[in-house]
Coordinates of C-alpha atoms and ligand atoms in Angstrom, one line a residue:
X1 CA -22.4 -4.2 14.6
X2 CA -19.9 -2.0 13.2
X3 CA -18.4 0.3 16.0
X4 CA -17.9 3.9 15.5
X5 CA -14.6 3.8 15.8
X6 CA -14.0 7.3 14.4
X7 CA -14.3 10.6 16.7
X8 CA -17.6 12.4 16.1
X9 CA -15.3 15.9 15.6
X10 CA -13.4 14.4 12.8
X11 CA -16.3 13.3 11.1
X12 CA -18.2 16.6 11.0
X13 CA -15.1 18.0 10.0
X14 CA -14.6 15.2 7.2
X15 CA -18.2 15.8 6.0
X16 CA -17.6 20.1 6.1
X17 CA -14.8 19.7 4.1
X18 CA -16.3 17.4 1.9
X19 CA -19.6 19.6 1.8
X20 CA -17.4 22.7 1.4
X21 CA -15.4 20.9 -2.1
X22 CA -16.3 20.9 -5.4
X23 CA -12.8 20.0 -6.9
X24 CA -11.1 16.8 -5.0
X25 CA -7.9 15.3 -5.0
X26 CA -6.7 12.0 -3.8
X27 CA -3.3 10.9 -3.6
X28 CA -2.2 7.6 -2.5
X29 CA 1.8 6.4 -1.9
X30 CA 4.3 5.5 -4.7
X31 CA 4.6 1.6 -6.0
X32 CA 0.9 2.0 -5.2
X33 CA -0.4 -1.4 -3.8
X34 CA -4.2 -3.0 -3.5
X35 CA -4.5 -1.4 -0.5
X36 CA -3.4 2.4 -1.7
X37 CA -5.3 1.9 -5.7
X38 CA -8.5 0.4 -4.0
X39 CA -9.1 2.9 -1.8
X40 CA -8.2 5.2 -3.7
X41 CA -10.4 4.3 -6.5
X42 CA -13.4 3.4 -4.2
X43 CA -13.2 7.1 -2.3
X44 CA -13.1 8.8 -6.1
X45 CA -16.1 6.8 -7.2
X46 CA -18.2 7.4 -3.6
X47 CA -17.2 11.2 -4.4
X48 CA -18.2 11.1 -8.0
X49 CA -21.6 9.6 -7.1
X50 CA -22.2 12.8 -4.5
X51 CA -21.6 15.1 -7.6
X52 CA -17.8 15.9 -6.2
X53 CA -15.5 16.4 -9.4
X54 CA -12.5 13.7 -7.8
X55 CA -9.6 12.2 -9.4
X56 CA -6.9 10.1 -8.4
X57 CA -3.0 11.3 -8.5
X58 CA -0.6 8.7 -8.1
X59 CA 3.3 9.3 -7.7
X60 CA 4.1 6.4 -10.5
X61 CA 2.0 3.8 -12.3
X62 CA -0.5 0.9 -11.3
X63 CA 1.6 -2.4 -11.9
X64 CA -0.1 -4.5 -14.4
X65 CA -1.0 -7.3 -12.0
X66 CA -3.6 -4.4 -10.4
X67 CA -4.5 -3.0 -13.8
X68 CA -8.1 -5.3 -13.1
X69 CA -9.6 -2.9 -10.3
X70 CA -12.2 -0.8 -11.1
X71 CA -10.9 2.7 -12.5
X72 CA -7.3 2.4 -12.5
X73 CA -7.2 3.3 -16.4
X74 CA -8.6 6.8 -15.3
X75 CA -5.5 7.3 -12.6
X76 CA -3.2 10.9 -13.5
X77 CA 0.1 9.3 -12.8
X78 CA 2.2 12.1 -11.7
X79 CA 5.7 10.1 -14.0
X80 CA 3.0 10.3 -17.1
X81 CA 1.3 13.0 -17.1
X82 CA 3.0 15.1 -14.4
X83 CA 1.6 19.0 -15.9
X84 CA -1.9 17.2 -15.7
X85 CA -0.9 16.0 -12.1
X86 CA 0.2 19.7 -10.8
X87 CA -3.1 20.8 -12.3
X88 CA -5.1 18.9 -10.5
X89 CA -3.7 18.8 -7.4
X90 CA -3.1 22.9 -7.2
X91 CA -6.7 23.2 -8.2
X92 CA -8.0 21.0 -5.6
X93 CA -10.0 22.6 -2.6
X94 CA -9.7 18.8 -0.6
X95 CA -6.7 16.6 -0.8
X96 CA -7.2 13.7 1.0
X97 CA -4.4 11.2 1.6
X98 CA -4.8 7.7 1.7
X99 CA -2.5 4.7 2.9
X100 CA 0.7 7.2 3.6
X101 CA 1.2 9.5 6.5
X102 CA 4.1 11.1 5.6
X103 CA 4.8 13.5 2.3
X104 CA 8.0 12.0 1.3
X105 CA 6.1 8.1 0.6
X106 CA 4.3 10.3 -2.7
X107 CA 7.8 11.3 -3.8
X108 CA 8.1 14.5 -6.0
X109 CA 3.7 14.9 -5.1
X110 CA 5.2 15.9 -1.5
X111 CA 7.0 18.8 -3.0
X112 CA 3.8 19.8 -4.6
X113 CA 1.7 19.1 -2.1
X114 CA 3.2 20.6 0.9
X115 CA 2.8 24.4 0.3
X116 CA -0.9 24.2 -1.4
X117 CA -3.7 26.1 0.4
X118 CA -6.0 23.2 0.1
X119 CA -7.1 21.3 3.4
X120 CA -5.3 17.8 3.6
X121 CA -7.2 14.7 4.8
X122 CA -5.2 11.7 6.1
X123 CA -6.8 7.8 5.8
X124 CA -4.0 5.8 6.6
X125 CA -3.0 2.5 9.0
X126 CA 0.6 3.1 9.3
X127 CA 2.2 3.4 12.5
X128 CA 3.9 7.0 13.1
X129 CA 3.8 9.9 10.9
X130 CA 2.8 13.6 11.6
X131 CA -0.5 13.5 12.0
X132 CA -0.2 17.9 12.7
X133 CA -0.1 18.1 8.6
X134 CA -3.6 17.1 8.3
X135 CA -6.9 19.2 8.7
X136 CA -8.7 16.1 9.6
X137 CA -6.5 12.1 10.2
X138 CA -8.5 9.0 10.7
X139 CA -5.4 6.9 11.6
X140 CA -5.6 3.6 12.6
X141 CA -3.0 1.4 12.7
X142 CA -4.5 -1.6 14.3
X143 CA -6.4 -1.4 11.0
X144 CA -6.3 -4.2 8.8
X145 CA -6.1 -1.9 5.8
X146 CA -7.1 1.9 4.6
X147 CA -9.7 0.1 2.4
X148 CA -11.8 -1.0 6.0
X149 CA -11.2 2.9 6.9
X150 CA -12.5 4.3 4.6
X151 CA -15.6 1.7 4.0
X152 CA -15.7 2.8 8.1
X153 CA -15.1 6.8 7.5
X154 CA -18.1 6.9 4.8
X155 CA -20.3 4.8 7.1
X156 CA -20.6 7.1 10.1
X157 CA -20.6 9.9 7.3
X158 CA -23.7 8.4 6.3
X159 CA -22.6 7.7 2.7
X160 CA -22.5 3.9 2.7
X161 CA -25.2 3.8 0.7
X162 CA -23.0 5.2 -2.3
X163 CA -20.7 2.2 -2.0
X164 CA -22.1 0.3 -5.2
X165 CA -20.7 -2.8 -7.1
X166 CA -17.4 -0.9 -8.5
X167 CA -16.2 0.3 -5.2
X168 CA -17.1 -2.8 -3.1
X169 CA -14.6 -4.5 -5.6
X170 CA -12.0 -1.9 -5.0
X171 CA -12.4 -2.1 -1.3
X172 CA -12.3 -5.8 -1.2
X173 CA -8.8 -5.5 -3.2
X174 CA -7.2 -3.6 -0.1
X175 CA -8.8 -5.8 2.1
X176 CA -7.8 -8.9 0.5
X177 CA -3.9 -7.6 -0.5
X178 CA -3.1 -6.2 3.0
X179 CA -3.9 -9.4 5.2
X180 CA -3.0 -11.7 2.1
X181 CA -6.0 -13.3 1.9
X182 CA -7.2 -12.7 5.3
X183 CA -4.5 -14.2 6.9
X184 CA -2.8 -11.4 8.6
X185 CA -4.1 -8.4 10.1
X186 CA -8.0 -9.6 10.2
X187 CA -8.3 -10.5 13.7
X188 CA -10.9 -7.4 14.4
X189 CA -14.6 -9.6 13.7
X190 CA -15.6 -6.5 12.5
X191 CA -13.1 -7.1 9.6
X192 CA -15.8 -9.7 8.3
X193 CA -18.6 -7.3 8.9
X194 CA -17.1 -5.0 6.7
X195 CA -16.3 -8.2 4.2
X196 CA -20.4 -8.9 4.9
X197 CA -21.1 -5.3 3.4
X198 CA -19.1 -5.7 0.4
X199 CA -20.1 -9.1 -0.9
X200 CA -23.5 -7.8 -0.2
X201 CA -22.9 -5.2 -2.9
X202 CA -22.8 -8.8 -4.8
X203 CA -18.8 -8.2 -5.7
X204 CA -17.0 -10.7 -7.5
X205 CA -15.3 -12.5 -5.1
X206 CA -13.6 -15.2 -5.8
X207 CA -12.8 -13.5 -9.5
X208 CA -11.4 -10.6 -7.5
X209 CA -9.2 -13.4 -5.2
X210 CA -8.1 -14.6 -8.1
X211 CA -6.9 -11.7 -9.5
X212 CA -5.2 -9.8 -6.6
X213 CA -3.6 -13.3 -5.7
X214 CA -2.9 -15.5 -7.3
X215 CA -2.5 -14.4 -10.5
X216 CA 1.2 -13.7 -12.1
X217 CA 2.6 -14.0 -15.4
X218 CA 5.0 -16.5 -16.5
X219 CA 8.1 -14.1 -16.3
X220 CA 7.1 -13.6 -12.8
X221 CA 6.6 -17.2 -11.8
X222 CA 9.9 -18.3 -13.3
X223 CA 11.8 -15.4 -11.7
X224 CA 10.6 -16.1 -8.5
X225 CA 11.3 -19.8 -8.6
X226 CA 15.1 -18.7 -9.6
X227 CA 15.0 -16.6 -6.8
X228 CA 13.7 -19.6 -4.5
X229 CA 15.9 -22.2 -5.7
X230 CA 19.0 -20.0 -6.3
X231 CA 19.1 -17.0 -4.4
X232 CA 17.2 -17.7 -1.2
X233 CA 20.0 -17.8 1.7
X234 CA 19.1 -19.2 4.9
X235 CA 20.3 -18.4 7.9
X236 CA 18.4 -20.9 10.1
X237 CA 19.9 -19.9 13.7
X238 CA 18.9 -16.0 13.2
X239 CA 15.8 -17.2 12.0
X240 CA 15.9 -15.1 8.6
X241 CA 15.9 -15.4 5.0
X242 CA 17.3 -13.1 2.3
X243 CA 17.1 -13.1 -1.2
X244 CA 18.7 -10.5 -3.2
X245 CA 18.0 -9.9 -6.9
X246 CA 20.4 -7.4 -9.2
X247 CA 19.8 -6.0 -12.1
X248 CA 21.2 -8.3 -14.4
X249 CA 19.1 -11.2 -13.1
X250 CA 15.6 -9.0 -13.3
X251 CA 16.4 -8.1 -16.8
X252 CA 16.7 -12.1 -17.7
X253 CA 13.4 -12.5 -16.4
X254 CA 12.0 -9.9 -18.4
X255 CA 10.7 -7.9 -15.0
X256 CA 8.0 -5.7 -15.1
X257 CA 6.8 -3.7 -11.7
X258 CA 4.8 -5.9 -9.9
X259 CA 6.0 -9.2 -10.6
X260 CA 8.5 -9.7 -7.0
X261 CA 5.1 -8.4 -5.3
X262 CA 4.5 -11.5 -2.7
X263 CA 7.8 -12.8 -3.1
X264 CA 9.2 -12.1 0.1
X265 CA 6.7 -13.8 2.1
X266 CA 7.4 -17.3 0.7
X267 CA 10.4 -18.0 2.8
X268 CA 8.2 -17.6 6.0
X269 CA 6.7 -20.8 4.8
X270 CA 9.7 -22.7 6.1
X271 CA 9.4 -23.8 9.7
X272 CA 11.9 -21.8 11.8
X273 CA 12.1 -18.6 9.9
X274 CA 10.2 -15.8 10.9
X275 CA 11.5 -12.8 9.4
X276 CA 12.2 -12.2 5.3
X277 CA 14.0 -10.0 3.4
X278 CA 14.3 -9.2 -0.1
X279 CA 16.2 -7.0 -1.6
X280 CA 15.7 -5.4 -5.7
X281 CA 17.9 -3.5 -7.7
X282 CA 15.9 -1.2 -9.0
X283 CA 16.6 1.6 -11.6
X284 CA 18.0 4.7 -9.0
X285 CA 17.8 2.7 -5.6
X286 CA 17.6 -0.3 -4.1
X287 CA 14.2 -1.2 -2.8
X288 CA 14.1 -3.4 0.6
X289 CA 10.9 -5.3 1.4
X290 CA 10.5 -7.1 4.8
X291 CA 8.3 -9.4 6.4
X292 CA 8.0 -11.3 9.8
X293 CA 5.7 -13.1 12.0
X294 CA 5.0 -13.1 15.5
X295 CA 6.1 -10.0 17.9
X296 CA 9.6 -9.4 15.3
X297 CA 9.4 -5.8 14.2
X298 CA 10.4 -5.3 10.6
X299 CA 9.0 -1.6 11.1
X300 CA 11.9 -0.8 13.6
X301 CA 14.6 -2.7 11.4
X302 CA 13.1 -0.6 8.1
X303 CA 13.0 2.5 10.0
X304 CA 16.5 1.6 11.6
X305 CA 18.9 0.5 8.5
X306 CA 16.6 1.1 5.4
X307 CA 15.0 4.4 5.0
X308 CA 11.7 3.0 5.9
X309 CA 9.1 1.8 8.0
X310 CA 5.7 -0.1 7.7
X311 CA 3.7 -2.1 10.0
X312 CA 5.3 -4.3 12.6
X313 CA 4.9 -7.8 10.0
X314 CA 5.4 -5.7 6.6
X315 CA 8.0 -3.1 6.3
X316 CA 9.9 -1.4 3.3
X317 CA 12.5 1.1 2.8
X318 CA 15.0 2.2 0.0
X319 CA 18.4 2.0 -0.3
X320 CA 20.7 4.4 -2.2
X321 CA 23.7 2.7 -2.9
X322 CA 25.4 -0.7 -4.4
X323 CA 23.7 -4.0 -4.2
X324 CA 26.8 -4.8 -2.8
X325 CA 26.8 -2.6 -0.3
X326 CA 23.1 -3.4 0.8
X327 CA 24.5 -6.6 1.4
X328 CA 27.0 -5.3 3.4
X329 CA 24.3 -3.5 5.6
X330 CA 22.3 -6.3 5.8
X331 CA 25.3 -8.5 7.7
X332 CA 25.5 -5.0 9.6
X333 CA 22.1 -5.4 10.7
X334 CA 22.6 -9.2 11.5
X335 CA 25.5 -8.7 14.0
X336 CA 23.5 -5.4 15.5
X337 CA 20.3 -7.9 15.9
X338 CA 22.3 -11.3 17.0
X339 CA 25.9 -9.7 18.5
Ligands
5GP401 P1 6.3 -3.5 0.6 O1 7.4 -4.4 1.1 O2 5.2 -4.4 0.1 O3 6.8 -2.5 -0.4 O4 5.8 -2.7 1.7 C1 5.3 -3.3 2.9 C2 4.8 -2.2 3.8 O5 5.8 -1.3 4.2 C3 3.7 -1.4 3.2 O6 2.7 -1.1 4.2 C4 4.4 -0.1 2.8 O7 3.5 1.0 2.9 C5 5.5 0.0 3.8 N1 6.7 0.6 3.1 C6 7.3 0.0 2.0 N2 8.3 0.8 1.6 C7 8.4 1.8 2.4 C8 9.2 3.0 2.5 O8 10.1 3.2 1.7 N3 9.0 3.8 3.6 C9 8.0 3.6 4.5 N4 7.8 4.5 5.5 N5 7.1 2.5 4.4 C10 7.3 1.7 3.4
MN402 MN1 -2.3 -0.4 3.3

């Protein structure tokens, strides 16, 4: 049994809005992940089936290593094609939000966003936000991922039955990508009901593992094991790993988006540290990534010192300034945690 977990009032609102929309828009966050494209993708196709004209507006572009889920080659990436973007989203009568809760994760689609007329929906398992932007929120973040959401929201809608092949494979991306593998995050049996529903849509499931991970491309496996062997520092005592990467060193592994996606979880395979973090050099900022195990909050330390936030295991900010001086913050945020 899958519980209706969702409030009956949101639901009729969901399915008025939906009913009332001929034009719809969905928007997921920027860097999109498995979790943000396949939900994403899976809602446009359920829509497309029920005769809704949907498309999906990301901030920036798929990474390659996702470029294999169902529909991502018919994405409006707002850095591409930002007049088509605009267009789409100001001629939108729904806007429905998925995997962010908060107008500045979509970048420079926040700005557009925020003074449409069009009713915003939010599907989303991230802690916080401000839920009072949204006509309708279905936030949950006990969730294992917005892809069990929003198999769960068009369930009590009645509109499972429009989950075919193609967006069982989407769905099962988020689900797969935000427990990693169901290892995290999956404690809910009802997880594997929803799992159940898919692989009864006769997905591809072990091709679709395979894919969302553990698949990389050679530059990505060799600049990961430089970062391993020389840039992982230990500090055994605090219980914490850091690996920082610059510019220099990305461009002499030939980096391409994507390819430092799971890289920050390694060191949590060594006994005694329980808390990751990575740090990327990235063209205008510098992008933080953390991870942790157990009851350590990376949310609060994202939210705290990095611009950021997350869940209480996986957490991410930005940084604008040096690398050097991310550094310097992270020793900050050593002697604030263990004074
Ligand atoms: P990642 O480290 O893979 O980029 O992100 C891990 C988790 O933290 C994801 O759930 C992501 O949505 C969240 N996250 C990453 N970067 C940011 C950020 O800059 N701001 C906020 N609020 N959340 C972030
Ligand atoms: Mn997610």
């Amino acid at each position: 049994m899958i519980t209706a977990i969702i409030d009956e009032p949101t639901i009729e609102r969901l399915r008025n809005m939906i009913n009332g929309a001929r034009r719809i828009a969905i928007t997921c966050h920027k860097s999109p992940d498995g979790d943000a494209l396949g939900s994403s993708l899976a809602l446009c196709h359920v829509l497309r089936r029920l005769g809704k004209d949907a498309t999906v507006v990301t901030p920036d572009m798929a990474p390659k290593s996702l470029e294999f889920i169902p529909g991502v080659r018919e994405l409006v990436v707002f850095t591409r094609q930002e007049i088509r973007a605009r267009r789409v989203l100001e001629e939108a009568q729904l806007i429905c939000c998925l995997d962010y809760n908060a107008l500045q994760r979509v970048d420079r689609l926040g700005d557009i966003i925020a003074p449409l007329n069009a009713p915003r929906v939010l599907i989303d398992h991230h802690l916080g936000g401000d839920l009072r932007q949204f006509a309708a929120a279905v936030s949950f973040p006990e969730a294992s991922s917005t892809c069990e959401l929003v198999y769960r929201v068009l369930l009590q809608l009645g509109l499972a039955r429009l989950i075919d092949r193609q967006a069982a494979s989407c769905l099962y991306v988020g689900l797969l990508t935000d427990t990693g593998g169901f290892a995290y995050n999956c404690d809910n049996p009802e997880f594997y009901e929803v799992v159940a529903a898919l692989l009864r849509r006769r997905i591809d499931r072990l091709g679709l593992y395979n894919k969302a991970l553990d698949t990389f491309s050679e530059a990505s496996l060799r600049l990961q094991g430089y970062a391993l062997s020389e840039k992982m520092r230990l500090l055994p005592d605090k219980g914490c790993s850091l690996i920082v990467l610059d510019k220099a060193e990305l461009e002499r592994f030939n980096y391409s988006r994507g390819d430092t996606e799971t890289l920050v979880n390694r060191p949590l395979a060594i006994p005694g540290i329980y808390w990751s973090v990575f740090m990327r050099e990235d063209a205008d900022h510098i992008k933080v990534s953390c991870r942790s195990r157990g009851d350590f909050s990376v949310s609060d330390i994202c939210e705290r010192y990095f611009n950021g936030g997350g869940h209480q295991n996986a957490a991410g900010g930005e940084l604008h300034c040096s690398i050097d001086e991310a550094t310097a913050l992270f020793e900050r945020v050593l002697a604030d945690l263990f004074p």
